[in-house]
Structures are given as structure tokens and as C-alpha cells.
mmCIF file of C-alpha atoms and ligand atoms in Angstrom:
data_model
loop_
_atom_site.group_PDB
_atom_site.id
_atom_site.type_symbol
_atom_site.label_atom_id
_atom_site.label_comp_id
_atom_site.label_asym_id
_atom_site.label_seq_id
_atom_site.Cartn_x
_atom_site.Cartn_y
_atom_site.Cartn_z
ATOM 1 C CA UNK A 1 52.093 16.900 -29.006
ATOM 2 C CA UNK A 2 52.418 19.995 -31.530
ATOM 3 C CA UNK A 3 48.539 20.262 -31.361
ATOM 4 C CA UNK A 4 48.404 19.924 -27.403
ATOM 5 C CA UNK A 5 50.813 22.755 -27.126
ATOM 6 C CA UNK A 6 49.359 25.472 -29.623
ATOM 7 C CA UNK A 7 46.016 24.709 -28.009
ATOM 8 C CA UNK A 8 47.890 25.596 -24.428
ATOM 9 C CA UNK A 9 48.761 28.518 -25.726
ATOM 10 C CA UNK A 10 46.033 29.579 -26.747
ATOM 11 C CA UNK A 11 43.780 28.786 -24.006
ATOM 12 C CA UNK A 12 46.070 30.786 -21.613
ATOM 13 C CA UNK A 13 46.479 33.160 -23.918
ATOM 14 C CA UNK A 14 42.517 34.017 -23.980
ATOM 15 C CA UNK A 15 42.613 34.005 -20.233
ATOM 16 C CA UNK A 16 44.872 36.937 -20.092
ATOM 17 C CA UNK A 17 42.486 38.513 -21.766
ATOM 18 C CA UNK A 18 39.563 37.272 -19.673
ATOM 19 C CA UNK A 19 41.315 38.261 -16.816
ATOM 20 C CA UNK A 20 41.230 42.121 -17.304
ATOM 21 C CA UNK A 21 37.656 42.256 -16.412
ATOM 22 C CA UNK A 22 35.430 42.510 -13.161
ATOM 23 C CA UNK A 23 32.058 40.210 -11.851
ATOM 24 C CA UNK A 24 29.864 41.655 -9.758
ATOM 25 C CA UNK A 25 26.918 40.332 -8.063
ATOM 26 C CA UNK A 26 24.707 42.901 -6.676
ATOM 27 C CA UNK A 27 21.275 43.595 -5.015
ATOM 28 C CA UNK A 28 21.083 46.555 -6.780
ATOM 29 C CA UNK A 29 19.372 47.735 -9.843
ATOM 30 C CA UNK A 30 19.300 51.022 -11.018
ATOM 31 C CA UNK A 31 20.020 52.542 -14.437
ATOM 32 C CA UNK A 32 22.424 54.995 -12.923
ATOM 33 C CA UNK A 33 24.800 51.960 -11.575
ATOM 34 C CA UNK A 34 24.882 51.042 -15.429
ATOM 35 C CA UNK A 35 25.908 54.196 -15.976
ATOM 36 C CA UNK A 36 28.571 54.656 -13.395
ATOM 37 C CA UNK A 37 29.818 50.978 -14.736
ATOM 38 C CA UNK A 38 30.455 52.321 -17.765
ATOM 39 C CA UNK A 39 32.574 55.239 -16.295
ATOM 40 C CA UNK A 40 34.528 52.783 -15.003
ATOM 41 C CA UNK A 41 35.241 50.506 -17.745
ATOM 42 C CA UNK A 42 35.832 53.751 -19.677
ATOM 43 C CA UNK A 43 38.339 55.087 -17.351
ATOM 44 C CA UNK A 44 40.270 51.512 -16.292
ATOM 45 C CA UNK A 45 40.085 49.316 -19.237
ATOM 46 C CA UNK A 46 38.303 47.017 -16.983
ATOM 47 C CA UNK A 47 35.149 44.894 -18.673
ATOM 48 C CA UNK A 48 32.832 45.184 -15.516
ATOM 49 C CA UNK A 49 30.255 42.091 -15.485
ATOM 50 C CA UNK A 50 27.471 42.151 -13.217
ATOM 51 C CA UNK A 51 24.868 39.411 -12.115
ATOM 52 C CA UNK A 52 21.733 41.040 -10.172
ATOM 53 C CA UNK A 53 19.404 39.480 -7.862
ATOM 54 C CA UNK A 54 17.964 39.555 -4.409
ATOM 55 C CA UNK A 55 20.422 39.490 -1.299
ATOM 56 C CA UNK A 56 19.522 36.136 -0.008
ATOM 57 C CA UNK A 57 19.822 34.376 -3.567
ATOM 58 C CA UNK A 58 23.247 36.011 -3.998
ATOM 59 C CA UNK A 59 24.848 34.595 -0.540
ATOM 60 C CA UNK A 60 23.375 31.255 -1.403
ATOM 61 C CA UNK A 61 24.879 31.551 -4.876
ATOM 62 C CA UNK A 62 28.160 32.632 -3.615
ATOM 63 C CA UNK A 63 28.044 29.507 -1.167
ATOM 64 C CA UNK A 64 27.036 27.192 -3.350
ATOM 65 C CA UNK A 65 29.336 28.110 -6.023
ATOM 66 C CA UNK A 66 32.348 28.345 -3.627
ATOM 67 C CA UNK A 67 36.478 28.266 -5.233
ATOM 68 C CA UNK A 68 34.304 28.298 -8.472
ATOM 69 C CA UNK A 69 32.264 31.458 -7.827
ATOM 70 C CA UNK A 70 33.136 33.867 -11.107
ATOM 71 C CA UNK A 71 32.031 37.080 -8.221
ATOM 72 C CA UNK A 72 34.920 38.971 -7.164
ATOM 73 C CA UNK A 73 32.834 41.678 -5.726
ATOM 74 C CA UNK A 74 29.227 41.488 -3.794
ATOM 75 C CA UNK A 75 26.833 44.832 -3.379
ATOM 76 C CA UNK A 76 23.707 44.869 -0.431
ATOM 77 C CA UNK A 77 21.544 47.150 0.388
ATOM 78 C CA UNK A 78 21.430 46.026 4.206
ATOM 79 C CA UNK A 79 24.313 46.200 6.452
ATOM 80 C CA UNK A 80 23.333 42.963 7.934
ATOM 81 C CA UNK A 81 23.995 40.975 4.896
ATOM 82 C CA UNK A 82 27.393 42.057 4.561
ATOM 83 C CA UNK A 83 27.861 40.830 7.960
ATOM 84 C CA UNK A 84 25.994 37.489 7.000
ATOM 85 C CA UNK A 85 28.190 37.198 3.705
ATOM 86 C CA UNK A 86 31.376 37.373 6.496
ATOM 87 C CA UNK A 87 30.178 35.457 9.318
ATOM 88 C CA UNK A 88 29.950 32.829 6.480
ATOM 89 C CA UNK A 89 33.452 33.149 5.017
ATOM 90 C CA UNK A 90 32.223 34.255 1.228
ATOM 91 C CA UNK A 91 34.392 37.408 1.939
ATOM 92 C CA UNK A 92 37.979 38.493 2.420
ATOM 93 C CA UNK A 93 40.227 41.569 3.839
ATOM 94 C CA UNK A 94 40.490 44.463 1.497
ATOM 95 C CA UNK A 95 43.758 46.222 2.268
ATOM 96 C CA UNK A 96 42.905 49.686 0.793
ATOM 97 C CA UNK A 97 44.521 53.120 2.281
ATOM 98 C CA UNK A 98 41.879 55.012 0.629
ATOM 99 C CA UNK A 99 38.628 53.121 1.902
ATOM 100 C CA UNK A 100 40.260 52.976 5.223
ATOM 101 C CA UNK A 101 40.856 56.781 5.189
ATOM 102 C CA UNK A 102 37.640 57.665 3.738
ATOM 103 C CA UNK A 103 35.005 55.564 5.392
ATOM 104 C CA UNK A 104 33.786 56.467 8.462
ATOM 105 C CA UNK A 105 35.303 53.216 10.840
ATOM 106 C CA UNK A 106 31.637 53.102 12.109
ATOM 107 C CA UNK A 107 30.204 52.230 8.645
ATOM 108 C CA UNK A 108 32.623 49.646 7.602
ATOM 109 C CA UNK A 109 33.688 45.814 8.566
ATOM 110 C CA UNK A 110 35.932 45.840 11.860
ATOM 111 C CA UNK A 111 37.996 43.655 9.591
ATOM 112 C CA UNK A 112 37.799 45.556 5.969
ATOM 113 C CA UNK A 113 35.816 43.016 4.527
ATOM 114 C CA UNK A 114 33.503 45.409 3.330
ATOM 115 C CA UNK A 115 32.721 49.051 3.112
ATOM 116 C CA UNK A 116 29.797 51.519 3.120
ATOM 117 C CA UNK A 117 29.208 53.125 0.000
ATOM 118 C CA UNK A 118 25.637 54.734 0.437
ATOM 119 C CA UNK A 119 23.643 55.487 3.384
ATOM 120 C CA UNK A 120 19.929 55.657 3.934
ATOM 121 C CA UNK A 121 17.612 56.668 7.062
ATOM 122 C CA UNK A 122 14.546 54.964 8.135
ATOM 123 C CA UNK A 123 12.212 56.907 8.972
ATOM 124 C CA UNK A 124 8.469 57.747 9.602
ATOM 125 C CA UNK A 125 6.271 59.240 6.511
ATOM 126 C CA UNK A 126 2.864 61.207 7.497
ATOM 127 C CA UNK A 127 0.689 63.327 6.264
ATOM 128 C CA UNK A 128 1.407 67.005 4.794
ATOM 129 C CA UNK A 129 -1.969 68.277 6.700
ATOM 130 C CA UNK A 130 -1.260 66.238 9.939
ATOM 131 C CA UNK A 131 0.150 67.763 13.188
ATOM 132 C CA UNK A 132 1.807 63.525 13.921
ATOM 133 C CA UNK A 133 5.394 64.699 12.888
ATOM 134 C CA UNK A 134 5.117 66.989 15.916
ATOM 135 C CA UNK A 135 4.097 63.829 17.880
ATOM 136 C CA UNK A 136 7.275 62.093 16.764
ATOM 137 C CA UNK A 137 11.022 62.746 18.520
ATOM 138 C CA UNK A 138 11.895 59.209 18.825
ATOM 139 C CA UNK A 139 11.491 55.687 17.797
ATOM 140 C CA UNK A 140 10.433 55.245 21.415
ATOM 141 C CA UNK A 141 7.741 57.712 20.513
ATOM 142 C CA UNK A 142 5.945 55.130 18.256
ATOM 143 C CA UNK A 143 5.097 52.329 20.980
ATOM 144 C CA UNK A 144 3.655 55.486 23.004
ATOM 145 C CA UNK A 145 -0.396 54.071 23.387
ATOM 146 C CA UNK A 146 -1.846 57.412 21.642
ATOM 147 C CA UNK A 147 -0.781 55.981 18.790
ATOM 148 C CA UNK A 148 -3.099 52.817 19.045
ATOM 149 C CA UNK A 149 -3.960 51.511 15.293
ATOM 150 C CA UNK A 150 -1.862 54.007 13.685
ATOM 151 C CA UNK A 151 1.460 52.778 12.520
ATOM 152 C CA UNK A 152 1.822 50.746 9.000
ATOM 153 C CA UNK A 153 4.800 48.805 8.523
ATOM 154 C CA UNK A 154 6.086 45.972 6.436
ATOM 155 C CA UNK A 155 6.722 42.425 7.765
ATOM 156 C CA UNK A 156 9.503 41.444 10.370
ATOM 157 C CA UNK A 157 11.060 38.854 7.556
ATOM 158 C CA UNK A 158 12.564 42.408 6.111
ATOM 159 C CA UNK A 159 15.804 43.027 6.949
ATOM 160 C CA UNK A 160 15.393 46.439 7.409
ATOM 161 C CA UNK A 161 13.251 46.112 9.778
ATOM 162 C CA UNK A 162 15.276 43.574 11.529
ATOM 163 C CA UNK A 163 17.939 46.157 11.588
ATOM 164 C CA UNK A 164 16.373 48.608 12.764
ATOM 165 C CA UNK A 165 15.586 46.558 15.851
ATOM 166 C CA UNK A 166 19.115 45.608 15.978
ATOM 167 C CA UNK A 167 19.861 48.892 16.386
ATOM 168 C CA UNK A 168 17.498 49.427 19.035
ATOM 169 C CA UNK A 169 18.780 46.599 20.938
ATOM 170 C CA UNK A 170 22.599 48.142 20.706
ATOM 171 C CA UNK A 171 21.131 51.090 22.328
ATOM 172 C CA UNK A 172 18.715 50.082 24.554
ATOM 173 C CA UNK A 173 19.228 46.137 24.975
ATOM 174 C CA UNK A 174 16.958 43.410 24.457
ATOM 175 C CA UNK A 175 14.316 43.435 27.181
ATOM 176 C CA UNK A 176 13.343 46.866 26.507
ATOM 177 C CA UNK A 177 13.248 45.960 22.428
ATOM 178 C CA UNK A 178 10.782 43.147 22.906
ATOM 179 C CA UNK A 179 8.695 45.964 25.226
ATOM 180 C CA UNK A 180 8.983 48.267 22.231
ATOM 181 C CA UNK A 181 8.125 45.515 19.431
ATOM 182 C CA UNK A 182 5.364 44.555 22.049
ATOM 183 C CA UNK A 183 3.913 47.879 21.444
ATOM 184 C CA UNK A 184 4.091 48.753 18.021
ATOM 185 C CA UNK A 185 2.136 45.470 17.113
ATOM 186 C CA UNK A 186 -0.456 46.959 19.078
ATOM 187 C CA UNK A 187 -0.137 50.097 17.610
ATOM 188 C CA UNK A 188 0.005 48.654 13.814
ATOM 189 C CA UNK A 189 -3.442 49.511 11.302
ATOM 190 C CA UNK A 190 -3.168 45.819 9.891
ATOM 191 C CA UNK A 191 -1.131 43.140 10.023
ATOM 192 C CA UNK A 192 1.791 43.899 8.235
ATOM 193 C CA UNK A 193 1.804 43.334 4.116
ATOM 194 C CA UNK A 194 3.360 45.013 1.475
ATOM 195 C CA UNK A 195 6.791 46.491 0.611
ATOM 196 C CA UNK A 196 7.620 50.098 2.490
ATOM 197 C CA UNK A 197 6.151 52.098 -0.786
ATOM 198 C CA UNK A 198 2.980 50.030 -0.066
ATOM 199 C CA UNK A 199 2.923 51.436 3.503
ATOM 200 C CA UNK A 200 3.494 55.271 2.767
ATOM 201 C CA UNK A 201 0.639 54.725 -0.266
ATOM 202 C CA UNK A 202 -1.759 52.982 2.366
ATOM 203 C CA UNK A 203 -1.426 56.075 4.781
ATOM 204 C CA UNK A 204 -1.383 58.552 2.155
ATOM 205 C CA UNK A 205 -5.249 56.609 1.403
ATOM 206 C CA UNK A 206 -6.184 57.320 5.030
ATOM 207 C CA UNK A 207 -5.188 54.284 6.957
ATOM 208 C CA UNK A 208 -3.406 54.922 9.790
ATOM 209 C CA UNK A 209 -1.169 58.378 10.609
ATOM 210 C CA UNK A 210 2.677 57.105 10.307
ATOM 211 C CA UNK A 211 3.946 54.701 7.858
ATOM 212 C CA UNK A 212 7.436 53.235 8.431
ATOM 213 C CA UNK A 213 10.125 53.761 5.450
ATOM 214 C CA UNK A 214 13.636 54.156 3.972
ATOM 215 C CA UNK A 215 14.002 57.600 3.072
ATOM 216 C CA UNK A 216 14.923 56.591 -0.940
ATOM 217 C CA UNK A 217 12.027 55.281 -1.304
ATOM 218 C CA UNK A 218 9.917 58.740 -1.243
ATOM 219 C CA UNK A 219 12.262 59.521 -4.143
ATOM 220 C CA UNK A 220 11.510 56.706 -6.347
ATOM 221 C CA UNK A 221 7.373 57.107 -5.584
ATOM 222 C CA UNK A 222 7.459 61.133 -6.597
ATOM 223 C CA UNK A 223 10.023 59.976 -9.660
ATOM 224 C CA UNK A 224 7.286 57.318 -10.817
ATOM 225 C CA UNK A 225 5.923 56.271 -14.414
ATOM 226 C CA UNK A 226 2.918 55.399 -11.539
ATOM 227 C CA UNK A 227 0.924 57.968 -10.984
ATOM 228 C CA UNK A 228 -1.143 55.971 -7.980
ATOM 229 C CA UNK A 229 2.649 56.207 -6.424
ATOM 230 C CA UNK A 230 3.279 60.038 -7.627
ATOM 231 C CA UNK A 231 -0.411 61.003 -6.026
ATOM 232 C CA UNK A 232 0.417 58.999 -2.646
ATOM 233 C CA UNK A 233 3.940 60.580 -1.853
ATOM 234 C CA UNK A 234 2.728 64.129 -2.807
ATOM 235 C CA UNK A 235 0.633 64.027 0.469
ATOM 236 C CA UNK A 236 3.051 62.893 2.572
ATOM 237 C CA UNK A 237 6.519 64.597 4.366
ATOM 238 C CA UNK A 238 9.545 62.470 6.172
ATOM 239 C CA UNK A 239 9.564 62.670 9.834
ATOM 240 C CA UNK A 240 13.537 62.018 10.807
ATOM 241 C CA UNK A 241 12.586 60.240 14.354
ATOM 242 C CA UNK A 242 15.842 59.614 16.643
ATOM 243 C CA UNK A 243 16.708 56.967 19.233
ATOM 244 C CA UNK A 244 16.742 58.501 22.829
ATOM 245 C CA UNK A 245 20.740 59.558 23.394
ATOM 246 C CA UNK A 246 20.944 58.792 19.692
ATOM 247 C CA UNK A 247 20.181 59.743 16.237
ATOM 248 C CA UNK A 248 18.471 58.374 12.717
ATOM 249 C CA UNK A 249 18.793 55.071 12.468
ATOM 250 C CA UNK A 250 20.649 54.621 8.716
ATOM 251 C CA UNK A 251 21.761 51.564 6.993
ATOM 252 C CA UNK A 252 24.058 50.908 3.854
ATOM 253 C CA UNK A 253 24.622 49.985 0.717
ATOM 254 C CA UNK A 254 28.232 48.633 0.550
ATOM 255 C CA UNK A 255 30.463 46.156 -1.161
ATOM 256 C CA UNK A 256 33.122 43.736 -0.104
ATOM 257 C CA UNK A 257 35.879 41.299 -2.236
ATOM 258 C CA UNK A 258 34.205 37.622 -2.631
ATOM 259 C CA UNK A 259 36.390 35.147 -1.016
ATOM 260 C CA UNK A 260 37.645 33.373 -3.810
ATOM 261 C CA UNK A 261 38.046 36.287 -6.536
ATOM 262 C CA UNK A 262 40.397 35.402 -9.483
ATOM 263 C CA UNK A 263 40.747 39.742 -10.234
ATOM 264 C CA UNK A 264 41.026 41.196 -6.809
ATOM 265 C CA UNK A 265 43.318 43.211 -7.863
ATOM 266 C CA UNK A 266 40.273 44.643 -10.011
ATOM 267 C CA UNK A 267 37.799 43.828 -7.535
ATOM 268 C CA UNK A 268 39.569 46.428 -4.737
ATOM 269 C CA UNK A 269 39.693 49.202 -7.964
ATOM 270 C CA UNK A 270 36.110 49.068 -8.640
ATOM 271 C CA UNK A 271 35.499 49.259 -5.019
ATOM 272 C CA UNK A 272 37.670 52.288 -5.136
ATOM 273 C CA UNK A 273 36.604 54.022 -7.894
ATOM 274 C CA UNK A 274 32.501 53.801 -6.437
ATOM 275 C CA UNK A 275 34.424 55.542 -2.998
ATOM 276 C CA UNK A 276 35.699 58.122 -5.115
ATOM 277 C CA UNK A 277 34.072 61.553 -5.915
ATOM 278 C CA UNK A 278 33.338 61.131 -9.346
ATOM 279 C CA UNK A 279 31.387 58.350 -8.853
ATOM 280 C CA UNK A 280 29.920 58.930 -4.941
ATOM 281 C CA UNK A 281 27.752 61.704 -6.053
ATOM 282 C CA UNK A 282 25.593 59.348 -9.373
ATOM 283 C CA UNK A 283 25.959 56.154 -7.063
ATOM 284 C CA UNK A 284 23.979 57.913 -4.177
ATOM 285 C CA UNK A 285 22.004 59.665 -6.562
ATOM 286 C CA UNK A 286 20.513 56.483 -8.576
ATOM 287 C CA UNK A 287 19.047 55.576 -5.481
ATOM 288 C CA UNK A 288 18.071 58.801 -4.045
ATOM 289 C CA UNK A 289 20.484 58.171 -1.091
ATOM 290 C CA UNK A 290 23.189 59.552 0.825
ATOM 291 C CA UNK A 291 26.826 59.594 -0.195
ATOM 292 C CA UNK A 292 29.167 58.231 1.933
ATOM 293 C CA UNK A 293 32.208 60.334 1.172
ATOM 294 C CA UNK A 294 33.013 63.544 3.070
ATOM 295 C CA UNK A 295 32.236 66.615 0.933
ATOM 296 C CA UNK A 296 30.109 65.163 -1.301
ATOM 297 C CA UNK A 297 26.520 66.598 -1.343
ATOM 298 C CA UNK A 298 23.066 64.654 -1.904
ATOM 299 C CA UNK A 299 20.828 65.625 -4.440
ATOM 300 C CA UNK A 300 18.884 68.629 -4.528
ATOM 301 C CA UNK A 301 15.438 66.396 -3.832
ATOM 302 C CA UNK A 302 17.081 64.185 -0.995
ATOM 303 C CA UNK A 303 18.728 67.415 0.664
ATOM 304 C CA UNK A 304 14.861 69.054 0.477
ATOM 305 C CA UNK A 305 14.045 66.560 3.342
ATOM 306 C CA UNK A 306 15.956 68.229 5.369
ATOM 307 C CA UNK A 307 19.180 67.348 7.784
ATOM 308 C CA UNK A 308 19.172 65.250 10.554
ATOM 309 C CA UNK A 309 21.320 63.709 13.244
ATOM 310 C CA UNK A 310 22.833 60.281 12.439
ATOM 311 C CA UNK A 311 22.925 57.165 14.268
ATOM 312 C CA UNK A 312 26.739 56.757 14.778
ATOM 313 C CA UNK A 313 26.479 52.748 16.192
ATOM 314 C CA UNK A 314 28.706 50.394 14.276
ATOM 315 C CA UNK A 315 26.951 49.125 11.515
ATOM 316 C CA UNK A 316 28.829 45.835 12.901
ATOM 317 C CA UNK A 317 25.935 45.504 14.889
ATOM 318 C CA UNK A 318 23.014 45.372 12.827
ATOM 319 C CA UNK A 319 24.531 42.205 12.209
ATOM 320 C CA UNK A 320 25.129 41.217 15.336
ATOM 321 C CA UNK A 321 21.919 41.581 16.580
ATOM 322 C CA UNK A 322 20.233 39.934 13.837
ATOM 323 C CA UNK A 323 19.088 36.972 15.509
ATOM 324 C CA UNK A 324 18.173 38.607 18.148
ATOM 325 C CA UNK A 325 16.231 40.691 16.371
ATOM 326 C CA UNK A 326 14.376 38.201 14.633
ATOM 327 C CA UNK A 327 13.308 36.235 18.046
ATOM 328 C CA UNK A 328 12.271 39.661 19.654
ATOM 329 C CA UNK A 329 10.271 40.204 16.801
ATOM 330 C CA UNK A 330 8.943 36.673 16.841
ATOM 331 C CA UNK A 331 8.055 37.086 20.419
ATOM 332 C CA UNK A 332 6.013 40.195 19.673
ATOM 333 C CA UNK A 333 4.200 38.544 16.923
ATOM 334 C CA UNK A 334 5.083 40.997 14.436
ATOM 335 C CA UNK A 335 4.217 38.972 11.470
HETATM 336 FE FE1 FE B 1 15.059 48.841 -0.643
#
């Protein structure tokens, strides 16, 4: 009896200590997020765990383990999977006055169960000594016929591709998107293969003139150990296309509070403190992207590509559209 209740106490008092700590499971994984980790645990006391892996593997995780998950928070890099992780009741509401106030309503959950924390653009990538950038105003442009074997792009299994036609269904609706994804299969240099480095590195080698891309991504080729990938990029420049009576299609990075975390309390701080300017500017940085909060500038080799005009749809409907997305693109045959 004596026994039982010394062991009680001590196995609840070892979770109090447990319990001042924070488990993330996140798509991303860049040294700087380490970094920024560490600023955190630094500045809250907070032991800040994190389990990485692809988005996919996460939600499945995060279903399968359900009440028992050990997540309190889950990171993306696509919009869309934030909305998946909702629509499939891993998340919950984050009541926050400072995410509300700070993120743009456009770029967060309709119900706060998750924010934005990064932006990037998708955009074309063409040659330095081509005139094509001229050629370029719009995603429209691309299905135009003059550019007939031209375009390299990845796979239509890729959610950012699949959000990016999400977003051109929002604006343009779903019988035009099909036309459009019609279009660009005809206009593709190969069937699609590779990851959206492989595509600016295949038109950098002469085939095709515009390669399809998230804007980081030029950032991590010209900060490679590769030099294949440092050669490529150096040929190439970002064309920012826009949609007609729109702008630059972005997407997100962005967190939201797991369902059944045991330290939301934690959870909602962390979220917090990556919101917050200390940490906006590194967090965008790691991944050569945009910050999300006001005031807060890019980095000197992201702001080199120049300003553009963003897409302002809710990033609600990336996810919305997904399905229908994925049937357009199924009808088009875009592998
Ligand atoms: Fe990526």
C-alpha cells in the first residue's frame, strides 16, 4: 500500500515535469528551424520536441495515433494540408488575440485552426538571355499555343501544383481550369518527372523555355554544396506571372494545435512566438521565403527577385478545391 503510493507520487510527479515541454510534428527541415527552436526553449523554459517527416505520413500518423498522439502542434508547407488535417478533425480552435490580429484573415483557417506563418509564390523560372519573361503576364499566358513544348513542370500528385489549380478554379471556375490544364499538357517538354529544382535545372540545360517553381527553391539551388544546382540557377531569373484580375499565386507554411494536445497551453506559445518578430524574420529566412508578419522584411537574396502583387484568395480554398483539382488534372492527363 506504502509502495503503491510513493510510486504514485512519483510517477505524477515526473509528469509535471514532462509536461513543461512541446511535440511538434513538422514537414519541415531546415537547420534554421533548429535554431529558432532553441530560441524558444531558451526564452520559455519550454523543451520543444519535434518529429519530421513528409505531410502525408504526418496526417496519417496523427490519425492513426488519435487521443494518444504525443503532437500538440503540426507544421505544412501546403495550405491544402492544413485544410486536410481539419476537414479530418486532427485539429482544434486556437483562441489567440495576437495570431488573430496579426495574420492576414485571408491566410489563416476561417475557424483558427491554423495560421500562416511563411508565404511562398509559384512562379515561372527562364532563362537570363531569353526575351520569355516578356512573354509571360499571366498564368493564362502559359496555355497560350506559342508556347507548344515549352513548359517543364512536376507531376499533378504535388500538392503544389494541385493548389495552384485550386486557385485557378476560385478565380476562374472549373470549366475554364480543365481548358487551361488541357493546354499546358500540350505545351509541357516531357511528361512530367522530377521535383521543381529538377525542372528549373532541366531548362537551365536547354529543354524547354519556362520551368514551373516555388520561388524558395531558387534560393536553396544558388545556396548549394551542388554545384550542377549552383550552375543551373545562375542562368535562370523568376518571372512573377499573375492570374487575370489577380495576383501571384502564394501558398504557406503554417501550423495549427493537434486535436488531442496534452500542452496546448504550450502548443498556442510556440505558435506565438514563430508569429512574433524575433522569430518571423530566421523562420522565413531558413527557407528563403516570405514572412508573414507586417513589417518584417525578406532577406536581402529573396527581396533581389523583386516585388510582386499577391494573390489575396483565401487560402481556405486551396483546400477546397483540392479534389477538384485533382480530377481536372486527371482529365487533362497531366501525369
Ligand atoms: Fe517544397
Amino acid at each position: 500500500m506504502f509502495k503503491k503510493l510513493i510510486l504514485g507520487m512519483l510517477v505524477s510527479s515526473s509528469c509535471v515535469l514532462l509536461a513543461n515541454e512541446v511535440n511538434i510534428y513538422s514537414v519541415r527541415h531546415y537547420d534554421t528551424d533548429k535554431q529558432l527552436f532553441k530560441m524558444f526553449e531558451n526564452k520559455t523554459g519550454i523543451k520543444v520536441n519535434v518529429v519530421k517527416a513528409k505531410g502525408g505520413a504526418l496526417l496519417k500518423r496523427l490519425s492513426i495515433e488519435g487521443k494518444k498522439t504525443p503532437a500538440d502542434v503540426l507544421i505544412t508547407v501546403d495550405a491544402a494540408n492544413l485544410f486536410k488535417a481539419k476537414t479530418k478533425g486532427l485539429l482544434q480552435a486556437i483562441n489567440s488575440s495576437y495570431l488573430k490580429k496579426n495574420i492576414p484573415e485571408n491566410l489563416r483557417d476561417k475557424d483558427n485552426q491554423w495560421f500562416a506563418l511563411t508565404k511562398r509564390a509559384r512562379v515561372a523560372v527562364v532563362t537570363i538571355d531569353s526575351n520569355t519573361d516578356k512573354e509571360i503576364t499571366t498564368y493564362e499566358d502559359l496555355a497560350s499555343s506559342k508556347f507548344k513544348g515549352q513548359i517543364v513542370v512536376r507531376a499533378s500528385n504535388n500538392i503544389y501544383n494541385q493548389s495552384l489549380l485550386s486557385a485557378m478554379i476560385e478565380h476562374h471556375g472549373e470549366a475554364y481550369s480543365l481548358k487551361w490544364a488541357k493546354a499546358i499538357v500540350e505545351n509541357m517538354a516531357r511528361t512530367p518527372k522530377g521535383n521543381d529544382r529538377a525542372q528549373v535545372k532541366a531548362v537551365a540545360n536547354g529543354l524547354g523555355k519556362i520551368a514551373i517553381a516555388n520561388t524558395y527553391y531558387i534560393g536553396k539551388m544558388i545556396n548549394n554544396k551542388d554545384k550542377s544546382q549552383r550552375d543551373a540557377v545562375s542562368k535562370m531569373k523568376i518571372v512573377f506571372p499573375v492570374f487575370k484580375n489577380g495576383g501571384t499565386h502564394i501558398n504557406i507554411s503554417g501550423a495549427g494545435v493537434t486535436k488531442y494536445s496534452y500542452n496546448k497551453a504550450n502548443a498556442i506559445k510556440f505558435i506565438e512566438f514563430l508569429a512574433s518578430k524575433d522569430a518571423q524574420k530566421l523562420f522565413a529566412q531558413a527557407n528563403f521565403e516570405y514572412p508573414i508578419l507586417k513589417g518584417v522584411k525578406a532577406s536581402k537574396l529573396v527581396s533581389s527577385w523583386g516585388v510582386f502583387q499577391e494573390d489575396n484568395i483565401s487560402m481556405n480554398s486551396l483546400g477546397q478545391n483540392n479534389a477538384k483539382a485533382v480530377k481536372i488534372f486527371d482529365k487533362a492527363k497531366w501525369r
